[in-house]
Amino acid sequence: MFPLNNNDSALLKSTQYQNDSSQNQFSIPFQYQSQNLVKQNDYKEQLPINIADIDHPDNIITLLEKTFQNGQIYIDLGQNTLISLNPFEQTNYLSDTLIQSYKKDFLNKSATQQNYQPQPHIYKLAELAKQACWSKNNSYNTCSILTQGISGSGKTVASKAILDYIAADSKSGLYISSTLNKVEIEQRIISSDIIFEAFGNAKTQKNSNSSRFGKVVSIQFEKNGKISSGKIMTTLFERTRLTQNRYIDRNYHIFYYLFTAYHKIQDLKSFAQQSQEDLKYDIVKLVEEISKLDLDSEFMLLGTQNQILISQDDQNNIEEEQRQSNEDFLNFTKLLLAFDDLDFSLEEIVNIFRCIAGLIHLKEDNYVKAEEFLMIPNLQQTINSNIEMSRLSKKLQSESIVNGIIMDFYYKLFSWIQNKINSNLSQDYDVNKKHILNVFDSFGFEIFENEYGIQQNQFEQLMLNYINEKLQNFYYFSIAENAQKKFQSENLSLLKVDFQKNDKVISVIEDVIFTSIKDCIKLQRSTQNLKDIIKKQTQEKNLQDILIDETQLKKKQEKLTQSQITHKFLQNIICIRHTGGEVYYQLDGFIQNNKYTISQDIQNINKMSSNSIIKSFTQQSQTQTVSDITQKDINEIIQMFKKSETWFIKCFQTNYLQMPQNFDKIAMKTQLSQSGIEQCFQLLYQTYLLSIPNEEFFNTYQIIFPNTKNIEEWQNALNQQIQDQNNIQFLYFGSNNVLIKEQFKRDLDCRREQMIQNQQNLPYLEIQLRQQYDEQIEIILADNEKKIQELNKKIEIKEKEAKYQQQRADYLEALQKKMIKIFEKTQGYYSQQMEELQKIKQECDNNIQALNQTQDEQSNLKSQENGKILIFGQIQDKNQQ
């Protein structure tokens, strides 16, 4: 993949860089465990938007189911692959209005949001592919988009969505020139798709609009981004569908469109009257010609016109027929408008419809009508003259010649239409001018089963599956090459991841089966000889592990499938172990279907036609086989892809019943195996890395380790923080860019946002803490003031108590002195009391001593005071006595 550089566009300005590099000291991988860096978030984890972000292929189905249940039908796979889930219901994912709003929103967000990661969408892939056509890293200035998937998975819808987006983007949705009386190139490309669907698509049991050919639409841009021209290449057109009726399948759409238009001729006349002023050709005259085609009854070429899926009653059949008829008529009117957009003339359109009607009548052996509409005289005589004397009856030989003419004419008509369209689209096409986008609506893996579930694969299925294997092989090549380029650009060594490719399967088909068929054609051998040759060559080339036959099935011990039980008793089958599983092929018809059996004489009958289109048909070489042409075509397409930057769209059926809101895990598991994703998942997982320039990465995430001064210090800081490492590498420090797993980038983004938020909240936190501090100080001061006041009160009380005790002590001391004087004066008179007075004096001294002690122990003053008072009272009583 050639990513955009920073001058190409703002679309992927930070996630897809890949520049030339020089070695530096930290071009080394780094291992980590993300949960050690960032704590788990409390909120619900979002689903990954890229399958390569999950760590094991067993988890793919679970992720796809959850994605589908969340209402999403797109999810990315690595750098250049989109998974598309067919929801089998109308959704709002694709519309003309959404194209403009999506592009506007897409570009605005990518320009304003750093490292913007857009959600997976097919319009995103289209935008990336278009932008890459101008990328300086894309030396070819060419891009390709390849859609893959089984029939009914949505490949055609995906390809149309790409073309719709590119066309609308080129002219802002205005398809008609305001200055020239000409349909703009954008609308002509869209209209060409309508024509190709009518003549190359058919309804099958799995898909109501199945492409029965491969188509590459190449779009060339001018320097200003406007589409200048286009070119369409097709490959492997399914001719045998024309003459083989299959279970539920229809023939090509155009047969039913024309049949329905003939039977709704009045409605068609009304449409013509409404549209005639807008068209360059005379549509009224065209309707008149259609009314002459004599398509009154059912026809063999229409085969399953009334063959509808088995329903419970006839009423359901009638309703389904009516719905199908209305749809066919609507599509026919779109076809008529598309013819006008591509400048088809009235004569050309009439000749096309006459050719179709002539083939319908020819299949009915109605040679009169066939000669009239094919405008070939003596057609029946020419056919009869080519019947030989052989073991085959004249009827079978005649039927074979008729079938050959039908297949030959229709294929050449299809080729003529393709050339007509290209002559209109590619007038200014110049491969040397580059700026080309290729869109390939490719083949999917196909297994055809009958109504009993028994595989009945023919040569056509082998060719389809061969192309699918070739494209799958290119997918492996592209993934490995893109990974190698990314790591080499950063001077990093890519981890070696071995995965099983399909080289041996391709070798069996190309080198064994194709070669064996051509040998049988040259030597005129039967299909039984073909089987023996194939078995012998696979052994000689050591490829026998890819091939299974009935003898191996008989030896199998495990339980066999219904197809295996049936095929082990058949003599002319082979089984190939394809990427998507075992496919059983019936070899009968392989030799016949690989060669063009129309003789030169029969091919030359077109020269007798007065129909200018039929008369222009060129002869097909008798020596060139279907396998030769197919091999040449697919190799050219792959070489074209290798000279471009390629994106892939892997389409999946969510269920085989085509029911909305139904996710069948078994069906999805089968398709996942067929897609090749499981085989290369480990490489996808290890190499799906976002690319961010070193300087941008450091500037973005320095905040996580703010003390670091450069990216090397940042890396060391991360290494110190993360101790427990595992074997999965999430981060590489390249010479110019950091390669990082998206899940780890989300972890870093989360951590960065937390740091930024903390910084933004710091002033507010400081104010809040200051307020809380002041409030706490006020509370503490108020509490201390209260305690001081209480303490002062206690001190005041104590002081009062001390003062009172001192006063009492002074009083007692004065009283003592007074008593001494009284004792001295009355000593002579009361001698008989002296002894008693001496005792009292002693007691007074004791009391005085006790009072002095109370000054140091204020807590006991009151109790001691009461004792003093008591003693004092006793002394008074005695004195009175």
mmCIF file of C-alpha atoms in Angstrom, residues 46-370:
data_model
loop_
_atom_site.group_PDB
_atom_site.id
_atom_site.type_symbol
_atom_site.label_atom_id
_atom_site.label_comp_id
_atom_site.label_asym_id
_atom_site.label_seq_id
_atom_site.Cartn_x
_atom_site.Cartn_y
_atom_site.Cartn_z
ATOM 1 C CA GLN A 46 -16.043 -0.019 22.508
ATOM 2 C CA LEU A 47 -15.831 -2.714 19.865
ATOM 3 C CA PRO A 48 -12.692 -2.644 17.714
ATOM 4 C CA ILE A 49 -13.272 -1.137 14.286
ATOM 5 C CA ASN A 50 -10.469 -3.215 12.787
ATOM 6 C CA ILE A 51 -10.341 -7.004 12.903
ATOM 7 C CA ALA A 52 -6.539 -6.873 12.945
ATOM 8 C CA ASP A 53 -6.800 -5.386 16.445
ATOM 9 C CA ILE A 54 -8.004 -8.666 17.954
ATOM 10 C CA ASP A 55 -5.406 -11.223 18.908
ATOM 11 C CA HIS A 56 -6.753 -14.532 17.554
ATOM 12 C CA PRO A 57 -8.678 -15.650 14.451
ATOM 13 C CA ASP A 58 -11.119 -17.598 16.634
ATOM 14 C CA ASN A 59 -12.491 -14.242 17.815
ATOM 15 C CA ILE A 60 -13.279 -12.927 14.331
ATOM 16 C CA ILE A 61 -16.795 -14.387 14.128
ATOM 17 C CA THR A 62 -17.677 -13.025 17.581
ATOM 18 C CA LEU A 63 -16.512 -9.534 16.615
ATOM 19 C CA LEU A 64 -18.394 -9.670 13.309
ATOM 20 C CA GLU A 65 -21.558 -10.789 15.101
ATOM 21 C CA LYS A 66 -21.356 -7.998 17.692
ATOM 22 C CA THR A 67 -20.630 -5.477 14.953
ATOM 23 C CA PHE A 68 -23.684 -6.655 13.011
ATOM 24 C CA GLN A 69 -25.865 -6.636 16.133
ATOM 25 C CA ASN A 70 -24.789 -3.031 16.749
ATOM 26 C CA GLY A 71 -26.269 -2.080 13.398
ATOM 27 C CA GLN A 72 -22.953 -1.823 11.533
ATOM 28 C CA ILE A 73 -22.229 -3.624 8.257
ATOM 29 C CA TYR A 74 -18.638 -2.416 7.716
ATOM 30 C CA ILE A 75 -15.457 -3.185 9.622
ATOM 31 C CA ASP A 76 -11.833 -2.748 8.585
ATOM 32 C CA LEU A 77 -9.263 -5.521 8.252
ATOM 33 C CA GLY A 78 -5.710 -4.231 8.396
ATOM 34 C CA GLN A 79 -4.645 -1.250 6.333
ATOM 35 C CA ASN A 80 -6.286 -1.895 2.976
ATOM 36 C CA THR A 81 -9.198 -4.320 3.419
ATOM 37 C CA LEU A 82 -12.843 -3.627 4.238
ATOM 38 C CA ILE A 83 -15.281 -6.281 5.444
ATOM 39 C CA SER A 84 -18.834 -5.759 4.169
ATOM 40 C CA LEU A 85 -21.769 -7.695 5.659
ATOM 41 C CA ASN A 86 -24.883 -8.136 3.510
ATOM 42 C CA PRO A 87 -27.833 -7.289 5.833
ATOM 43 C CA PHE A 88 -30.476 -8.370 3.268
ATOM 44 C CA GLU A 89 -32.553 -5.272 3.932
ATOM 45 C CA GLN A 90 -32.672 -1.623 2.943
ATOM 46 C CA THR A 91 -30.271 0.457 5.005
ATOM 47 C CA ASN A 92 -29.204 4.090 5.149
ATOM 48 C CA TYR A 93 -25.554 3.272 4.494
ATOM 49 C CA LEU A 94 -25.645 4.047 0.765
ATOM 50 C CA SER A 95 -27.397 7.032 -0.830
ATOM 51 C CA ASP A 96 -26.675 10.050 -3.027
ATOM 52 C CA THR A 97 -27.331 12.378 -0.092
ATOM 53 C CA LEU A 98 -24.999 10.444 2.181
ATOM 54 C CA ILE A 99 -22.173 10.642 -0.368
ATOM 55 C CA GLN A 100 -21.957 14.425 -0.120
ATOM 56 C CA SER A 101 -22.498 14.654 3.648
ATOM 57 C CA TYR A 102 -20.043 11.830 4.293
ATOM 58 C CA LYS A 103 -17.263 13.424 2.248
ATOM 59 C CA LYS A 104 -17.819 16.832 3.864
ATOM 60 C CA ASP A 105 -17.833 15.437 7.391
ATOM 61 C CA PHE A 106 -14.962 13.093 6.581
ATOM 62 C CA LEU A 107 -12.608 15.796 5.333
ATOM 63 C CA ASN A 108 -13.587 18.370 7.955
ATOM 64 C CA LYS A 109 -12.876 16.039 10.859
ATOM 65 C CA SER A 110 -9.628 14.760 9.402
ATOM 66 C CA ALA A 111 -8.455 18.344 8.951
ATOM 67 C CA THR A 112 -9.392 19.521 12.452
ATOM 68 C CA GLN A 113 -8.962 16.450 14.658
ATOM 69 C CA GLN A 114 -5.485 15.177 15.291
ATOM 70 C CA ASN A 115 -4.954 11.498 14.374
ATOM 71 C CA TYR A 116 -8.575 11.268 13.238
ATOM 72 C CA GLN A 117 -9.603 7.647 12.661
ATOM 73 C CA PRO A 118 -12.739 7.551 10.470
ATOM 74 C CA GLN A 119 -15.244 4.778 10.975
ATOM 75 C CA PRO A 120 -15.131 1.928 8.438
ATOM 76 C CA HIS A 121 -17.250 2.636 5.386
ATOM 77 C CA ILE A 122 -17.129 1.845 1.696
ATOM 78 C CA TYR A 123 -17.095 5.592 0.952
ATOM 79 C CA LYS A 124 -14.007 5.942 3.125
ATOM 80 C CA LEU A 125 -12.250 3.270 1.075
ATOM 81 C CA ALA A 126 -13.322 4.974 -2.172
ATOM 82 C CA GLU A 127 -11.980 8.310 -0.944
ATOM 83 C CA LEU A 128 -8.653 6.812 0.106
ATOM 84 C CA ALA A 129 -8.254 5.019 -3.212
ATOM 85 C CA LYS A 130 -8.977 8.155 -5.206
ATOM 86 C CA GLN A 131 -6.614 10.293 -3.138
ATOM 87 C CA ALA A 132 -3.841 7.718 -3.470
ATOM 88 C CA CYS A 133 -3.906 8.208 -7.253
ATOM 89 C CA TRP A 134 -2.072 11.480 -6.573
ATOM 90 C CA SER A 135 0.153 10.284 -3.748
ATOM 91 C CA LYS A 136 3.862 10.913 -4.221
ATOM 92 C CA ASN A 137 4.499 7.515 -2.668
ATOM 93 C CA ASN A 138 2.443 5.835 -5.401
ATOM 94 C CA SER A 139 4.924 5.632 -8.260
ATOM 95 C CA TYR A 140 2.305 4.282 -10.673
ATOM 96 C CA ASN A 141 -0.361 6.868 -9.763
ATOM 97 C CA THR A 142 -2.811 4.016 -10.188
ATOM 98 C CA CYS A 143 -5.089 2.383 -7.627
ATOM 99 C CA SER A 144 -7.327 -0.671 -7.715
ATOM 100 C CA ILE A 145 -10.285 -1.871 -5.667
ATOM 101 C CA LEU A 146 -11.056 -5.589 -5.714
ATOM 102 C CA THR A 147 -14.381 -6.935 -4.407
ATOM 103 C CA GLN A 148 -14.523 -10.597 -3.383
ATOM 104 C CA GLY A 149 -17.108 -12.915 -1.893
ATOM 105 C CA ILE A 150 -19.529 -15.680 -2.736
ATOM 106 C CA SER A 151 -22.567 -15.049 -4.900
ATOM 107 C CA GLY A 152 -25.121 -12.994 -2.993
ATOM 108 C CA SER A 153 -22.597 -11.465 -0.607
ATOM 109 C CA GLY A 154 -22.964 -7.977 -2.080
ATOM 110 C CA LYS A 155 -20.005 -7.645 -4.479
ATOM 111 C CA THR A 156 -22.037 -5.946 -7.209
ATOM 112 C CA VAL A 157 -23.650 -3.546 -4.738
ATOM 113 C CA ALA A 158 -20.220 -2.707 -3.337
ATOM 114 C CA SER A 159 -18.774 -2.021 -6.789
ATOM 115 C CA LYS A 160 -21.753 0.164 -7.693
ATOM 116 C CA ALA A 161 -21.366 2.091 -4.442
ATOM 117 C CA ILE A 162 -17.714 2.784 -5.305
ATOM 118 C CA LEU A 163 -18.653 4.041 -8.775
ATOM 119 C CA ASP A 164 -21.509 6.137 -7.378
ATOM 120 C CA TYR A 165 -19.174 7.788 -4.883
ATOM 121 C CA ILE A 166 -16.428 8.474 -7.434
ATOM 122 C CA ALA A 167 -18.911 9.826 -9.981
ATOM 123 C CA ALA A 168 -20.722 12.050 -7.475
ATOM 124 C CA ASP A 169 -17.437 13.234 -5.994
ATOM 125 C CA SER A 170 -16.118 14.157 -9.420
ATOM 126 C CA LYS A 171 -19.045 16.382 -10.375
ATOM 127 C CA SER A 172 -20.719 17.025 -7.011
ATOM 128 C CA GLY A 173 -23.632 14.868 -8.075
ATOM 129 C CA LEU A 174 -24.469 17.018 -11.128
ATOM 130 C CA TYR A 175 -24.267 14.522 -13.950
ATOM 131 C CA ILE A 176 -25.698 16.616 -16.791
ATOM 132 C CA SER A 177 -23.533 19.336 -18.314
ATOM 133 C CA SER A 178 -25.050 22.781 -18.029
ATOM 134 C CA THR A 179 -23.139 24.064 -21.066
ATOM 135 C CA LEU A 180 -23.108 21.081 -23.450
ATOM 136 C CA ASN A 181 -26.024 19.012 -24.641
ATOM 137 C CA LYS A 182 -24.222 15.857 -23.605
ATOM 138 C CA VAL A 183 -24.378 13.477 -20.716
ATOM 139 C CA GLU A 184 -21.339 13.863 -18.502
ATOM 140 C CA ILE A 185 -18.808 11.038 -18.218
ATOM 141 C CA GLU A 186 -19.892 10.328 -14.626
ATOM 142 C CA GLN A 187 -23.452 9.482 -15.674
ATOM 143 C CA ARG A 188 -22.247 7.453 -18.640
ATOM 144 C CA ILE A 189 -20.161 5.263 -16.322
ATOM 145 C CA ILE A 190 -23.177 4.708 -14.075
ATOM 146 C CA SER A 191 -25.387 3.952 -17.086
ATOM 147 C CA SER A 192 -22.872 1.480 -18.492
ATOM 148 C CA ASP A 193 -23.295 -0.540 -15.322
ATOM 149 C CA ILE A 194 -27.053 -0.775 -15.972
ATOM 150 C CA ILE A 195 -26.412 -2.136 -19.468
ATOM 151 C CA PHE A 196 -23.840 -4.684 -18.321
ATOM 152 C CA GLU A 197 -26.198 -5.925 -15.598
ATOM 153 C CA ALA A 198 -28.999 -6.427 -18.110
ATOM 154 C CA PHE A 199 -26.884 -8.525 -20.473
ATOM 155 C CA GLY A 200 -24.418 -10.136 -18.045
ATOM 156 C CA ASN A 201 -26.315 -10.709 -14.776
ATOM 157 C CA ALA A 202 -28.828 -13.395 -13.866
ATOM 158 C CA LYS A 203 -30.981 -14.501 -10.968
ATOM 159 C CA THR A 204 -29.591 -17.533 -9.129
ATOM 160 C CA GLN A 205 -30.753 -19.438 -6.092
ATOM 161 C CA LYS A 206 -28.335 -17.417 -3.940
ATOM 162 C CA ASN A 207 -28.485 -14.019 -5.603
ATOM 163 C CA SER A 208 -31.208 -12.198 -7.511
ATOM 164 C CA ASN A 209 -28.648 -10.108 -9.406
ATOM 165 C CA SER A 210 -25.594 -12.317 -9.821
ATOM 166 C CA SER A 211 -22.820 -11.170 -12.162
ATOM 167 C CA ARG A 212 -21.966 -14.050 -14.475
ATOM 168 C CA PHE A 213 -18.745 -12.462 -15.687
ATOM 169 C CA GLY A 214 -15.834 -10.528 -14.254
ATOM 170 C CA LYS A 215 -15.663 -6.799 -14.883
ATOM 171 C CA VAL A 216 -12.920 -4.233 -14.387
ATOM 172 C CA VAL A 217 -13.995 -0.597 -14.666
ATOM 173 C CA SER A 218 -10.986 1.684 -15.150
ATOM 174 C CA ILE A 219 -11.596 5.371 -14.424
ATOM 175 C CA GLN A 220 -9.089 8.029 -15.417
ATOM 176 C CA PHE A 221 -8.982 11.396 -13.667
ATOM 177 C CA GLU A 222 -7.823 14.806 -14.749
ATOM 178 C CA LYS A 223 -5.363 16.665 -12.547
ATOM 179 C CA ASN A 224 -8.222 18.553 -10.873
ATOM 180 C CA GLY A 225 -9.823 15.263 -9.808
ATOM 181 C CA LYS A 226 -12.629 15.235 -12.378
ATOM 182 C CA ILE A 227 -13.227 12.045 -14.334
ATOM 183 C CA SER A 228 -11.932 12.383 -17.866
ATOM 184 C CA SER A 229 -12.643 8.940 -19.307
ATOM 185 C CA GLY A 230 -13.220 5.272 -18.566
ATOM 186 C CA LYS A 231 -12.606 1.813 -19.913
ATOM 187 C CA ILE A 232 -14.236 -1.537 -19.151
ATOM 188 C CA MET A 233 -12.700 -4.990 -19.445
ATOM 189 C CA THR A 234 -14.628 -8.234 -18.937
ATOM 190 C CA THR A 235 -13.556 -11.832 -18.488
ATOM 191 C CA LEU A 236 -14.990 -15.356 -18.234
ATOM 192 C CA PHE A 237 -18.476 -14.722 -19.520
ATOM 193 C CA GLU A 238 -20.677 -17.708 -18.608
ATOM 194 C CA ARG A 239 -21.900 -18.907 -22.009
ATOM 195 C CA THR A 240 -23.375 -22.227 -20.886
ATOM 196 C CA ARG A 241 -26.052 -20.439 -18.819
ATOM 197 C CA LEU A 242 -27.765 -19.586 -22.100
ATOM 198 C CA THR A 243 -28.739 -23.173 -22.908
ATOM 199 C CA GLN A 244 -28.702 -24.933 -19.534
ATOM 200 C CA ASN A 245 -31.719 -24.642 -17.259
ATOM 201 C CA ARG A 246 -30.795 -24.961 -13.609
ATOM 202 C CA TYR A 247 -32.576 -25.378 -10.330
ATOM 203 C CA ILE A 248 -34.327 -22.052 -9.634
ATOM 204 C CA ASP A 249 -31.740 -20.102 -11.680
ATOM 205 C CA ARG A 250 -32.843 -17.793 -14.493
ATOM 206 C CA ASN A 251 -31.167 -16.956 -17.761
ATOM 207 C CA TYR A 252 -29.695 -13.487 -18.343
ATOM 208 C CA HIS A 253 -31.904 -10.577 -17.299
ATOM 209 C CA ILE A 254 -32.373 -9.165 -20.795
ATOM 210 C CA PHE A 255 -34.492 -12.123 -21.911
ATOM 211 C CA TYR A 256 -37.047 -11.447 -19.154
ATOM 212 C CA TYR A 257 -36.828 -7.669 -19.551
ATOM 213 C CA LEU A 258 -37.700 -7.908 -23.237
ATOM 214 C CA PHE A 259 -40.354 -10.588 -22.673
ATOM 215 C CA THR A 260 -42.041 -8.476 -19.972
ATOM 216 C CA ALA A 261 -41.835 -5.283 -22.036
ATOM 217 C CA TYR A 262 -43.530 -7.084 -24.932
ATOM 218 C CA HIS A 263 -46.373 -8.217 -22.649
ATOM 219 C CA LYS A 264 -46.696 -4.741 -21.100
ATOM 220 C CA ILE A 265 -46.583 -2.898 -24.382
ATOM 221 C CA GLN A 266 -49.216 -0.366 -23.330
ATOM 222 C CA ASP A 267 -47.246 0.559 -20.229
ATOM 223 C CA LEU A 268 -44.163 0.807 -22.409
ATOM 224 C CA LYS A 269 -45.970 3.151 -24.822
ATOM 225 C CA SER A 270 -46.922 5.381 -21.881
ATOM 226 C CA PHE A 271 -43.316 5.448 -20.731
ATOM 227 C CA ALA A 272 -42.194 6.300 -24.270
ATOM 228 C CA GLN A 273 -44.624 9.224 -24.505
ATOM 229 C CA GLN A 274 -43.319 10.630 -21.219
ATOM 230 C CA SER A 275 -39.654 10.180 -22.137
ATOM 231 C CA GLN A 276 -39.444 10.952 -25.862
ATOM 232 C CA GLU A 277 -38.525 14.623 -25.431
ATOM 233 C CA ASP A 278 -35.583 13.742 -23.164
ATOM 234 C CA LEU A 279 -34.054 11.112 -25.444
ATOM 235 C CA LYS A 280 -31.934 11.505 -28.556
ATOM 236 C CA TYR A 281 -33.330 8.401 -30.273
ATOM 237 C CA ASP A 282 -36.975 7.823 -31.254
ATOM 238 C CA ILE A 283 -38.237 5.718 -28.368
ATOM 239 C CA VAL A 284 -41.782 5.657 -29.782
ATOM 240 C CA LYS A 285 -40.442 3.979 -32.893
ATOM 241 C CA LEU A 286 -38.473 1.557 -30.713
ATOM 242 C CA VAL A 287 -41.625 0.509 -28.852
ATOM 243 C CA GLU A 288 -43.299 -0.107 -32.186
ATOM 244 C CA GLU A 289 -40.454 -2.426 -33.169
ATOM 245 C CA ILE A 290 -40.610 -4.286 -29.823
ATOM 246 C CA SER A 291 -44.305 -4.970 -30.385
ATOM 247 C CA LYS A 292 -43.356 -6.939 -33.539
ATOM 248 C CA LEU A 293 -41.062 -9.459 -31.801
ATOM 249 C CA ASP A 294 -43.779 -12.123 -31.366
ATOM 250 C CA LEU A 295 -42.930 -13.082 -27.776
ATOM 251 C CA ASP A 296 -46.442 -14.248 -26.940
ATOM 252 C CA SER A 297 -45.786 -17.499 -25.071
ATOM 253 C CA GLU A 298 -43.268 -19.105 -22.751
ATOM 254 C CA PHE A 299 -39.914 -20.019 -24.270
ATOM 255 C CA MET A 300 -37.182 -22.510 -23.464
ATOM 256 C CA LEU A 301 -34.493 -19.833 -23.218
ATOM 257 C CA LEU A 302 -36.524 -18.210 -20.467
ATOM 258 C CA GLY A 303 -36.568 -21.649 -18.814
ATOM 259 C CA THR A 304 -37.490 -20.685 -15.277
ATOM 260 C CA GLN A 305 -39.716 -17.704 -16.043
ATOM 261 C CA ASN A 306 -42.394 -19.197 -13.826
ATOM 262 C CA GLN A 307 -40.100 -21.309 -11.646
ATOM 263 C CA ILE A 308 -40.398 -19.616 -8.270
ATOM 264 C CA LEU A 309 -39.124 -20.809 -4.939
ATOM 265 C CA ILE A 310 -41.488 -23.388 -3.504
ATOM 266 C CA SER A 311 -44.158 -21.589 -1.465
ATOM 267 C CA GLN A 312 -47.125 -22.708 0.563
ATOM 268 C CA ASP A 313 -49.858 -21.865 -1.971
ATOM 269 C CA ASP A 314 -50.500 -20.642 -5.509
ATOM 270 C CA GLN A 315 -51.325 -17.165 -4.267
ATOM 271 C CA ASN A 316 -47.750 -16.676 -3.140
ATOM 272 C CA ASN A 317 -46.566 -17.797 -6.573
ATOM 273 C CA ILE A 318 -48.833 -15.316 -8.298
ATOM 274 C CA GLU A 319 -47.698 -12.477 -6.066
ATOM 275 C CA GLU A 320 -44.042 -13.356 -6.620
ATOM 276 C CA GLU A 321 -44.532 -13.523 -10.400
ATOM 277 C CA GLN A 322 -46.223 -10.129 -10.362
ATOM 278 C CA ARG A 323 -43.469 -8.608 -8.244
ATOM 279 C CA GLN A 324 -40.805 -10.056 -10.533
ATOM 280 C CA SER A 325 -42.649 -8.829 -13.613
ATOM 281 C CA ASN A 326 -42.897 -5.287 -12.263
ATOM 282 C CA GLU A 327 -39.205 -5.327 -11.350
ATOM 283 C CA ASP A 328 -38.228 -6.562 -14.823
ATOM 284 C CA PHE A 329 -40.287 -3.839 -16.489
ATOM 285 C CA LEU A 330 -38.796 -1.110 -14.309
ATOM 286 C CA ASN A 331 -35.289 -2.324 -15.062
ATOM 287 C CA PHE A 332 -36.088 -2.400 -18.785
ATOM 288 C CA THR A 333 -37.080 1.273 -18.718
ATOM 289 C CA LYS A 334 -33.799 2.078 -16.947
ATOM 290 C CA LEU A 335 -31.985 0.155 -19.688
ATOM 291 C CA LEU A 336 -33.637 2.260 -22.400
ATOM 292 C CA LEU A 337 -32.490 5.449 -20.663
ATOM 293 C CA ALA A 338 -28.986 4.054 -20.239
ATOM 294 C CA PHE A 339 -28.794 3.282 -23.968
ATOM 295 C CA ASP A 340 -29.459 6.956 -24.639
ATOM 296 C CA ASP A 341 -26.785 8.095 -22.170
ATOM 297 C CA LEU A 342 -24.211 5.966 -24.024
ATOM 298 C CA ASP A 343 -25.327 7.291 -27.460
ATOM 299 C CA PHE A 344 -26.793 4.034 -28.764
ATOM 300 C CA SER A 345 -28.746 4.774 -31.926
ATOM 301 C CA LEU A 346 -32.291 3.593 -32.626
ATOM 302 C CA GLU A 347 -30.986 1.188 -35.278
ATOM 303 C CA GLU A 348 -28.454 -0.311 -32.853
ATOM 304 C CA ILE A 349 -31.006 -0.818 -30.079
ATOM 305 C CA VAL A 350 -33.507 -2.385 -32.490
ATOM 306 C CA ASN A 351 -30.819 -4.712 -33.870
ATOM 307 C CA ILE A 352 -29.867 -5.768 -30.309
ATOM 308 C CA PHE A 353 -33.463 -6.626 -29.402
ATOM 309 C CA ARG A 354 -34.027 -8.403 -32.723
ATOM 310 C CA CYS A 355 -30.941 -10.513 -32.074
ATOM 311 C CA ILE A 356 -32.257 -11.444 -28.611
ATOM 312 C CA ALA A 357 -35.705 -12.308 -30.014
ATOM 313 C CA GLY A 358 -34.121 -14.285 -32.846
ATOM 314 C CA LEU A 359 -32.147 -16.425 -30.390
ATOM 315 C CA ILE A 360 -35.296 -17.045 -28.334
ATOM 316 C CA HIS A 361 -37.158 -18.292 -31.427
ATOM 317 C CA LEU A 362 -34.147 -20.275 -32.646
ATOM 318 C CA LYS A 363 -34.148 -22.294 -29.393
ATOM 319 C CA GLU A 364 -37.801 -23.140 -30.120
ATOM 320 C CA ASP A 365 -36.821 -24.421 -33.617
ATOM 321 C CA ASN A 366 -39.009 -21.668 -35.017
ATOM 322 C CA TYR A 367 -36.726 -21.010 -37.943
ATOM 323 C CA VAL A 368 -39.139 -18.670 -39.687
ATOM 324 C CA LYS A 369 -39.087 -16.191 -36.808
ATOM 325 C CA ALA A 370 -35.397 -16.832 -36.122
#
